JSON list of C-alpha atoms in Angstrom, two decimals:
[
{"chain": "A", "resi": 14, "resn": "UNK", "atom": "CA", "xyz": [26.94, -57.78, 127.73]},
{"chain": "A", "resi": 15, "resn": "UNK", "atom": "CA", "xyz": [26.13, -54.77, 125.62]},
{"chain": "A", "resi": 16, "resn": "UNK", "atom": "CA", "xyz": [23.91, -52.05, 126.99]},
{"chain": "A", "resi": 17, "resn": "UNK", "atom": "CA", "xyz": [20.41, -51.91, 125.53]},
{"chain": "A", "resi": 18, "resn": "UNK", "atom": "CA", "xyz": [19.90, -49.25, 122.86]},
{"chain": "A", "resi": 19, "resn": "UNK", "atom": "CA", "xyz": [17.26, -46.66, 123.51]},
{"chain": "A", "resi": 20, "resn": "UNK", "atom": "CA", "xyz": [14.60, -45.77, 120.96]},
{"chain": "A", "resi": 21, "resn": "UNK", "atom": "CA", "xyz": [16.18, -42.33, 120.46]},
{"chain": "A", "resi": 22, "resn": "UNK", "atom": "CA", "xyz": [19.61, -43.87, 119.79]},
{"chain": "A", "resi": 23, "resn": "UNK", "atom": "CA", "xyz": [18.22, -46.41, 117.31]},
{"chain": "A", "resi": 24, "resn": "UNK", "atom": "CA", "xyz": [16.14, -43.88, 115.37]},
{"chain": "A", "resi": 25, "resn": "UNK", "atom": "CA", "xyz": [19.00, -41.36, 115.47]},
{"chain": "A", "resi": 26, "resn": "UNK", "atom": "CA", "xyz": [21.39, -43.89, 113.94]},
{"chain": "A", "resi": 27, "resn": "UNK", "atom": "CA", "xyz": [18.80, -44.83, 111.33]},
{"chain": "A", "resi": 28, "resn": "UNK", "atom": "CA", "xyz": [18.22, -41.14, 110.45]},
{"chain": "A", "resi": 29, "resn": "UNK", "atom": "CA", "xyz": [21.97, -40.57, 110.22]},
{"chain": "A", "resi": 30, "resn": "UNK", "atom": "CA", "xyz": [22.39, -43.57, 107.90]},
{"chain": "A", "resi": 31, "resn": "UNK", "atom": "CA", "xyz": [19.45, -42.41, 105.76]},
{"chain": "A", "resi": 32, "resn": "UNK", "atom": "CA", "xyz": [21.00, -38.94, 105.53]},
{"chain": "A", "resi": 33, "resn": "UNK", "atom": "CA", "xyz": [24.35, -40.48, 104.45]},
{"chain": "A", "resi": 34, "resn": "UNK", "atom": "CA", "xyz": [22.64, -42.54, 101.74]},
{"chain": "A", "resi": 35, "resn": "UNK", "atom": "CA", "xyz": [20.69, -39.50, 100.56]},
{"chain": "A", "resi": 36, "resn": "UNK", "atom": "CA", "xyz": [23.87, -37.40, 100.39]},
{"chain": "A", "resi": 37, "resn": "UNK", "atom": "CA", "xyz": [25.71, -40.14, 98.50]},
{"chain": "A", "resi": 38, "resn": "UNK", "atom": "CA", "xyz": [22.85, -40.29, 95.96]},
{"chain": "A", "resi": 39, "resn": "UNK", "atom": "CA", "xyz": [22.97, -36.49, 95.57]},
{"chain": "A", "resi": 40, "resn": "UNK", "atom": "CA", "xyz": [26.74, -36.56, 94.98]},
{"chain": "A", "resi": 41, "resn": "UNK", "atom": "CA", "xyz": [26.38, -39.36, 92.42]},
{"chain": "A", "resi": 42, "resn": "UNK", "atom": "CA", "xyz": [23.66, -37.46, 90.56]},
{"chain": "A", "resi": 43, "resn": "UNK", "atom": "CA", "xyz": [25.72, -34.28, 90.69]},
{"chain": "A", "resi": 44, "resn": "UNK", "atom": "CA", "xyz": [28.70, -36.12, 89.16]},
{"chain": "A", "resi": 45, "resn": "UNK", "atom": "CA", "xyz": [26.47, -37.56, 86.42]},
{"chain": "A", "resi": 46, "resn": "UNK", "atom": "CA", "xyz": [25.10, -34.10, 85.61]},
{"chain": "A", "resi": 47, "resn": "UNK", "atom": "CA", "xyz": [28.63, -32.66, 85.52]},
{"chain": "A", "resi": 48, "resn": "UNK", "atom": "CA", "xyz": [29.77, -35.43, 83.14]},
{"chain": "A", "resi": 49, "resn": "UNK", "atom": "CA", "xyz": [26.76, -34.89, 80.84]},
{"chain": "A", "resi": 50, "resn": "UNK", "atom": "CA", "xyz": [27.52, -31.17, 80.62]},
{"chain": "A", "resi": 51, "resn": "UNK", "atom": "CA", "xyz": [31.28, -31.72, 80.29]},
{"chain": "A", "resi": 52, "resn": "UNK", "atom": "CA", "xyz": [30.95, -34.28, 77.47]},
{"chain": "A", "resi": 53, "resn": "UNK", "atom": "CA", "xyz": [28.50, -31.98, 75.65]},
{"chain": "A", "resi": 54, "resn": "UNK", "atom": "CA", "xyz": [30.98, -29.10, 75.96]},
{"chain": "A", "resi": 55, "resn": "UNK", "atom": "CA", "xyz": [33.89, -31.27, 74.79]},
{"chain": "A", "resi": 56, "resn": "UNK", "atom": "CA", "xyz": [31.89, -32.74, 71.89]},
{"chain": "A", "resi": 57, "resn": "UNK", "atom": "CA", "xyz": [31.35, -29.17, 70.63]},
{"chain": "A", "resi": 58, "resn": "UNK", "atom": "CA", "xyz": [35.03, -28.35, 71.15]},
{"chain": "A", "resi": 59, "resn": "UNK", "atom": "CA", "xyz": [36.98, -25.96, 73.36]},
{"chain": "A", "resi": 60, "resn": "UNK", "atom": "CA", "xyz": [39.57, -23.51, 72.03]},
{"chain": "A", "resi": 61, "resn": "UNK", "atom": "CA", "xyz": [42.83, -23.81, 73.99]},
{"chain": "A", "resi": 62, "resn": "UNK", "atom": "CA", "xyz": [46.52, -23.25, 73.34]},
{"chain": "A", "resi": 63, "resn": "UNK", "atom": "CA", "xyz": [48.76, -26.28, 72.83]},
{"chain": "A", "resi": 64, "resn": "UNK", "atom": "CA", "xyz": [52.44, -25.85, 73.75]},
{"chain": "A", "resi": 65, "resn": "UNK", "atom": "CA", "xyz": [54.41, -27.27, 70.81]},
{"chain": "A", "resi": 66, "resn": "UNK", "atom": "CA", "xyz": [58.19, -27.81, 70.68]},
{"chain": "A", "resi": 67, "resn": "UNK", "atom": "CA", "xyz": [59.33, -24.87, 72.79]},
{"chain": "A", "resi": 68, "resn": "UNK", "atom": "CA", "xyz": [57.01, -22.33, 71.13]},
{"chain": "A", "resi": 69, "resn": "UNK", "atom": "CA", "xyz": [54.63, -20.07, 73.02]},
{"chain": "A", "resi": 70, "resn": "UNK", "atom": "CA", "xyz": [51.80, -22.26, 71.77]},
{"chain": "A", "resi": 71, "resn": "UNK", "atom": "CA", "xyz": [49.37, -22.79, 68.95]},
{"chain": "A", "resi": 72, "resn": "UNK", "atom": "CA", "xyz": [45.59, -22.32, 69.07]},
{"chain": "A", "resi": 73, "resn": "UNK", "atom": "CA", "xyz": [43.74, -25.62, 68.78]},
{"chain": "A", "resi": 74, "resn": "UNK", "atom": "CA", "xyz": [40.18, -26.81, 69.20]},
{"chain": "A", "resi": 75, "resn": "UNK", "atom": "CA", "xyz": [40.18, -29.62, 71.75]},
{"chain": "A", "resi": 76, "resn": "UNK", "atom": "CA", "xyz": [37.26, -32.01, 71.49]},
{"chain": "A", "resi": 77, "resn": "UNK", "atom": "CA", "xyz": [36.02, -35.42, 72.49]},
{"chain": "A", "resi": 78, "resn": "UNK", "atom": "CA", "xyz": [35.41, -37.66, 69.49]},
{"chain": "A", "resi": 79, "resn": "UNK", "atom": "CA", "xyz": [35.05, -41.31, 68.64]},
{"chain": "A", "resi": 80, "resn": "UNK", "atom": "CA", "xyz": [37.49, -43.16, 66.39]},
{"chain": "A", "resi": 81, "resn": "UNK", "atom": "CA", "xyz": [36.92, -46.84, 65.59]},
{"chain": "A", "resi": 82, "resn": "UNK", "atom": "CA", "xyz": [34.43, -47.14, 68.46]},
{"chain": "A", "resi": 83, "resn": "UNK", "atom": "CA", "xyz": [37.05, -45.79, 70.87]},
{"chain": "A", "resi": 84, "resn": "UNK", "atom": "CA", "xyz": [36.65, -42.41, 72.63]},
{"chain": "A", "resi": 85, "resn": "UNK", "atom": "CA", "xyz": [39.53, -40.11, 71.79]},
{"chain": "A", "resi": 86, "resn": "UNK", "atom": "CA", "xyz": [40.68, -36.62, 72.64]},
{"chain": "A", "resi": 87, "resn": "UNK", "atom": "CA", "xyz": [41.30, -34.76, 69.38]},
{"chain": "A", "resi": 88, "resn": "UNK", "atom": "CA", "xyz": [42.87, -31.38, 68.75]},
{"chain": "A", "resi": 89, "resn": "UNK", "atom": "CA", "xyz": [42.47, -29.50, 65.49]},
{"chain": "A", "resi": 90, "resn": "UNK", "atom": "CA", "xyz": [45.07, -26.83, 64.66]},
{"chain": "A", "resi": 91, "resn": "UNK", "atom": "CA", "xyz": [43.21, -23.64, 63.78]},
{"chain": "A", "resi": 92, "resn": "UNK", "atom": "CA", "xyz": [45.83, -22.31, 61.34]},
{"chain": "A", "resi": 93, "resn": "UNK", "atom": "CA", "xyz": [46.76, -25.27, 59.16]},
{"chain": "A", "resi": 94, "resn": "UNK", "atom": "CA", "xyz": [43.91, -27.76, 59.71]},
{"chain": "A", "resi": 95, "resn": "UNK", "atom": "CA", "xyz": [46.15, -30.57, 61.01]},
{"chain": "A", "resi": 96, "resn": "UNK", "atom": "CA", "xyz": [44.77, -32.91, 63.64]},
{"chain": "A", "resi": 97, "resn": "UNK", "atom": "CA", "xyz": [46.20, -34.80, 66.55]},
{"chain": "A", "resi": 98, "resn": "UNK", "atom": "CA", "xyz": [44.54, -37.39, 68.72]},
{"chain": "A", "resi": 99, "resn": "UNK", "atom": "CA", "xyz": [45.02, -39.41, 71.84]},
{"chain": "A", "resi": 100, "resn": "UNK", "atom": "CA", "xyz": [42.88, -42.35, 72.91]},
{"chain": "A", "resi": 101, "resn": "UNK", "atom": "CA", "xyz": [41.39, -42.13, 76.40]},
{"chain": "A", "resi": 102, "resn": "UNK", "atom": "CA", "xyz": [42.87, -45.54, 77.12]},
{"chain": "A", "resi": 103, "resn": "UNK", "atom": "CA", "xyz": [46.36, -44.13, 76.38]},
{"chain": "A", "resi": 104, "resn": "UNK", "atom": "CA", "xyz": [46.01, -41.28, 78.89]},
{"chain": "A", "resi": 105, "resn": "UNK", "atom": "CA", "xyz": [47.92, -42.00, 82.09]},
{"chain": "A", "resi": 106, "resn": "UNK", "atom": "CA", "xyz": [47.14, -38.81, 84.05]},
{"chain": "A", "resi": 107, "resn": "UNK", "atom": "CA", "xyz": [45.57, -35.39, 83.68]},
{"chain": "A", "resi": 108, "resn": "UNK", "atom": "CA", "xyz": [46.93, -32.78, 86.07]},
{"chain": "A", "resi": 109, "resn": "UNK", "atom": "CA", "xyz": [47.43, -29.08, 86.59]},
{"chain": "A", "resi": 110, "resn": "UNK", "atom": "CA", "xyz": [50.75, -27.31, 86.60]},
{"chain": "A", "resi": 111, "resn": "UNK", "atom": "CA", "xyz": [52.40, -27.08, 90.01]},
{"chain": "A", "resi": 112, "resn": "UNK", "atom": "CA", "xyz": [53.80, -23.58, 89.50]},
{"chain": "A", "resi": 113, "resn": "UNK", "atom": "CA", "xyz": [52.37, -20.49, 91.15]},
{"chain": "A", "resi": 114, "resn": "UNK", "atom": "CA", "xyz": [52.00, -17.99, 88.30]},
{"chain": "A", "resi": 115, "resn": "UNK", "atom": "CA", "xyz": [49.03, -16.99, 86.15]},
{"chain": "A", "resi": 116, "resn": "UNK", "atom": "CA", "xyz": [49.94, -19.13, 83.14]},
{"chain": "A", "resi": 117, "resn": "UNK", "atom": "CA", "xyz": [50.44, -22.22, 85.31]},
{"chain": "A", "resi": 118, "resn": "UNK", "atom": "CA", "xyz": [46.99, -21.76, 86.91]},
{"chain": "A", "resi": 119, "resn": "UNK", "atom": "CA", "xyz": [45.50, -21.78, 83.40]},
{"chain": "A", "resi": 120, "resn": "UNK", "atom": "CA", "xyz": [47.49, -24.83, 82.25]},
{"chain": "A", "resi": 121, "resn": "UNK", "atom": "CA", "xyz": [46.95, -28.57, 82.34]},
{"chain": "A", "resi": 122, "resn": "UNK", "atom": "CA", "xyz": [49.10, -31.52, 81.37]},
{"chain": "A", "resi": 123, "resn": "UNK", "atom": "CA", "xyz": [47.96, -34.75, 79.75]},
{"chain": "A", "resi": 124, "resn": "UNK", "atom": "CA", "xyz": [50.45, -37.55, 80.16]},
{"chain": "A", "resi": 125, "resn": "UNK", "atom": "CA", "xyz": [50.00, -40.29, 77.59]},
{"chain": "A", "resi": 126, "resn": "UNK", "atom": "CA", "xyz": [51.88, -43.53, 77.14]},
{"chain": "A", "resi": 127, "resn": "UNK", "atom": "CA", "xyz": [54.27, -42.05, 74.62]},
{"chain": "A", "resi": 128, "resn": "UNK", "atom": "CA", "xyz": [53.95, -38.27, 74.96]},
{"chain": "A", "resi": 129, "resn": "UNK", "atom": "CA", "xyz": [53.18, -35.37, 77.27]},
{"chain": "A", "resi": 130, "resn": "UNK", "atom": "CA", "xyz": [50.91, -32.55, 76.12]},
{"chain": "A", "resi": 131, "resn": "UNK", "atom": "CA", "xyz": [50.66, -29.13, 77.75]},
{"chain": "A", "resi": 132, "resn": "UNK", "atom": "CA", "xyz": [47.54, -27.03, 77.15]},
{"chain": "A", "resi": 133, "resn": "UNK", "atom": "CA", "xyz": [46.64, -23.51, 78.30]},
{"chain": "A", "resi": 134, "resn": "UNK", "atom": "CA", "xyz": [43.04, -22.40, 78.89]},
{"chain": "A", "resi": 135, "resn": "UNK", "atom": "CA", "xyz": [41.56, -18.91, 78.89]},
{"chain": "A", "resi": 136, "resn": "UNK", "atom": "CA", "xyz": [40.87, -18.86, 82.65]},
{"chain": "A", "resi": 137, "resn": "UNK", "atom": "CA", "xyz": [41.87, -20.91, 85.72]},
{"chain": "A", "resi": 138, "resn": "UNK", "atom": "CA", "xyz": [38.21, -21.88, 86.21]},
{"chain": "A", "resi": 139, "resn": "UNK", "atom": "CA", "xyz": [37.95, -23.41, 82.73]},
{"chain": "A", "resi": 140, "resn": "UNK", "atom": "CA", "xyz": [41.25, -25.17, 83.33]},
{"chain": "A", "resi": 141, "resn": "UNK", "atom": "CA", "xyz": [40.01, -26.69, 86.61]},
{"chain": "A", "resi": 142, "resn": "UNK", "atom": "CA", "xyz": [36.81, -27.79, 84.87]},
{"chain": "A", "resi": 143, "resn": "UNK", "atom": "CA", "xyz": [38.76, -29.51, 82.08]},
{"chain": "A", "resi": 144, "resn": "UNK", "atom": "CA", "xyz": [41.15, -31.22, 84.52]},
{"chain": "A", "resi": 145, "resn": "UNK", "atom": "CA", "xyz": [38.29, -32.56, 86.66]},
{"chain": "A", "resi": 146, "resn": "UNK", "atom": "CA", "xyz": [36.21, -33.60, 83.65]},
{"chain": "A", "resi": 147, "resn": "UNK", "atom": "CA", "xyz": [39.03, -35.36, 81.81]},
{"chain": "A", "resi": 148, "resn": "UNK", "atom": "CA", "xyz": [40.23, -37.11, 84.96]},
{"chain": "A", "resi": 149, "resn": "UNK", "atom": "CA", "xyz": [36.70, -38.41, 85.65]},
{"chain": "A", "resi": 150, "resn": "UNK", "atom": "CA", "xyz": [36.20, -39.38, 82.00]},
{"chain": "A", "resi": 151, "resn": "UNK", "atom": "CA", "xyz": [39.50, -41.29, 81.82]},
{"chain": "A", "resi": 152, "resn": "UNK", "atom": "CA", "xyz": [38.83, -43.08, 85.14]},
{"chain": "A", "resi": 153, "resn": "UNK", "atom": "CA", "xyz": [35.33, -44.04, 83.97]},
{"chain": "A", "resi": 154, "resn": "UNK", "atom": "CA", "xyz": [36.65, -45.26, 80.61]},
{"chain": "A", "resi": 155, "resn": "UNK", "atom": "CA", "xyz": [39.33, -47.41, 82.26]},
{"chain": "A", "resi": 156, "resn": "UNK", "atom": "CA", "xyz": [36.80, -48.83, 84.74]},
{"chain": "A", "resi": 157, "resn": "UNK", "atom": "CA", "xyz": [34.43, -49.78, 81.90]},
{"chain": "A", "resi": 158, "resn": "UNK", "atom": "CA", "xyz": [37.25, -51.30, 79.84]},
{"chain": "A", "resi": 159, "resn": "UNK", "atom": "CA", "xyz": [38.36, -53.42, 82.82]},
{"chain": "A", "resi": 160, "resn": "UNK", "atom": "CA", "xyz": [34.77, -54.57, 83.35]},
{"chain": "A", "resi": 161, "resn": "UNK", "atom": "CA", "xyz": [34.47, -55.52, 79.65]},
{"chain": "A", "resi": 162, "resn": "UNK", "atom": "CA", "xyz": [37.71, -57.50, 79.80]},
{"chain": "A", "resi": 163, "resn": "UNK", "atom": "CA", "xyz": [36.68, -59.35, 82.94]},
{"chain": "A", "resi": 164, "resn": "UNK", "atom": "CA", "xyz": [33.21, -60.33, 81.79]},
{"chain": "A", "resi": 165, "resn": "UNK", "atom": "CA", "xyz": [32.80, -63.16, 79.36]},
{"chain": "A", "resi": 166, "resn": "UNK", "atom": "CA", "xyz": [29.64, -63.82, 77.41]},
{"chain": "A", "resi": 167, "resn": "UNK", "atom": "CA", "xyz": [27.73, -67.10, 77.91]},
{"chain": "A", "resi": 168, "resn": "UNK", "atom": "CA", "xyz": [29.14, -68.70, 74.75]},
{"chain": "A", "resi": 169, "resn": "UNK", "atom": "CA", "xyz": [32.71, -67.82, 75.74]},
{"chain": "A", "resi": 170, "resn": "UNK", "atom": "CA", "xyz": [32.10, -69.14, 79.25]},
{"chain": "A", "resi": 171, "resn": "UNK", "atom": "CA", "xyz": [30.93, -72.48, 77.85]},
{"chain": "A", "resi": 172, "resn": "UNK", "atom": "CA", "xyz": [34.00, -72.73, 75.60]},
{"chain": "A", "resi": 173, "resn": "UNK", "atom": "CA", "xyz": [36.30, -71.80, 78.48]},
{"chain": "A", "resi": 174, "resn": "UNK", "atom": "CA", "xyz": [34.63, -74.41, 80.71]},
{"chain": "A", "resi": 175, "resn": "UNK", "atom": "CA", "xyz": [35.10, -77.12, 78.07]},
{"chain": "A", "resi": 176, "resn": "UNK", "atom": "CA", "xyz": [38.74, -76.21, 77.66]},
{"chain": "A", "resi": 177, "resn": "UNK", "atom": "CA", "xyz": [39.43, -76.26, 81.38]},
{"chain": "A", "resi": 178, "resn": "UNK", "atom": "CA", "xyz": [37.66, -79.54, 82.12]},
{"chain": "A", "resi": 179, "resn": "UNK", "atom": "CA", "xyz": [39.88, -82.62, 82.22]},
{"chain": "A", "resi": 180, "resn": "UNK", "atom": "CA", "xyz": [39.75, -84.62, 79.03]},
{"chain": "A", "resi": 181, "resn": "UNK", "atom": "CA", "xyz": [38.81, -88.28, 79.19]},
{"chain": "A", "resi": 182, "resn": "UNK", "atom": "CA", "xyz": [41.29, -90.60, 77.54]},
{"chain": "A", "resi": 183, "resn": "UNK", "atom": "CA", "xyz": [40.13, -92.36, 74.43]},
{"chain": "A", "resi": 184, "resn": "UNK", "atom": "CA", "xyz": [39.09, -95.95, 74.92]},
{"chain": "A", "resi": 185, "resn": "UNK", "atom": "CA", "xyz": [41.45, -98.33, 73.21]},
{"chain": "A", "resi": 186, "resn": "UNK", "atom": "CA", "xyz": [40.85, -101.92, 72.19]},
{"chain": "A", "resi": 187, "resn": "UNK", "atom": "CA", "xyz": [43.61, -104.34, 72.92]}
]
């Protein structure tokens, strides 16, 4: 038999659970606020250096855009006006450099399906902000895409149900 719970124990557990729920709600709201500010910053564009083919790097404006109803990361070369882009669904990981020098602390790597891009920011703080924001944005995009793929509309569900139901043989006259 379990020991009876005192009033103080029961209310203490309830207060602790309420505090956990409150803290979880605060964290969720804080993440939402961060993502609103990050997407606004990225929509306006951020000047960074893109490491290209062994060079020291080229100044580009990195921004979040939409292309054919798909969110993309786009970079615009400041000198010649060329553009590059990478769909959020093609991004595998966003990570910092693992080296311990000043340039590495200001650098981040985006690994796509078919290429790896290395960018350098002005400060380590901006770099950390971009890494966190892009990682959260990519994870959210992949979660939403998986949800869209798994949910079928009512019309599609009816069609799928008809296809999966066993068919009755045609009646034949002998």
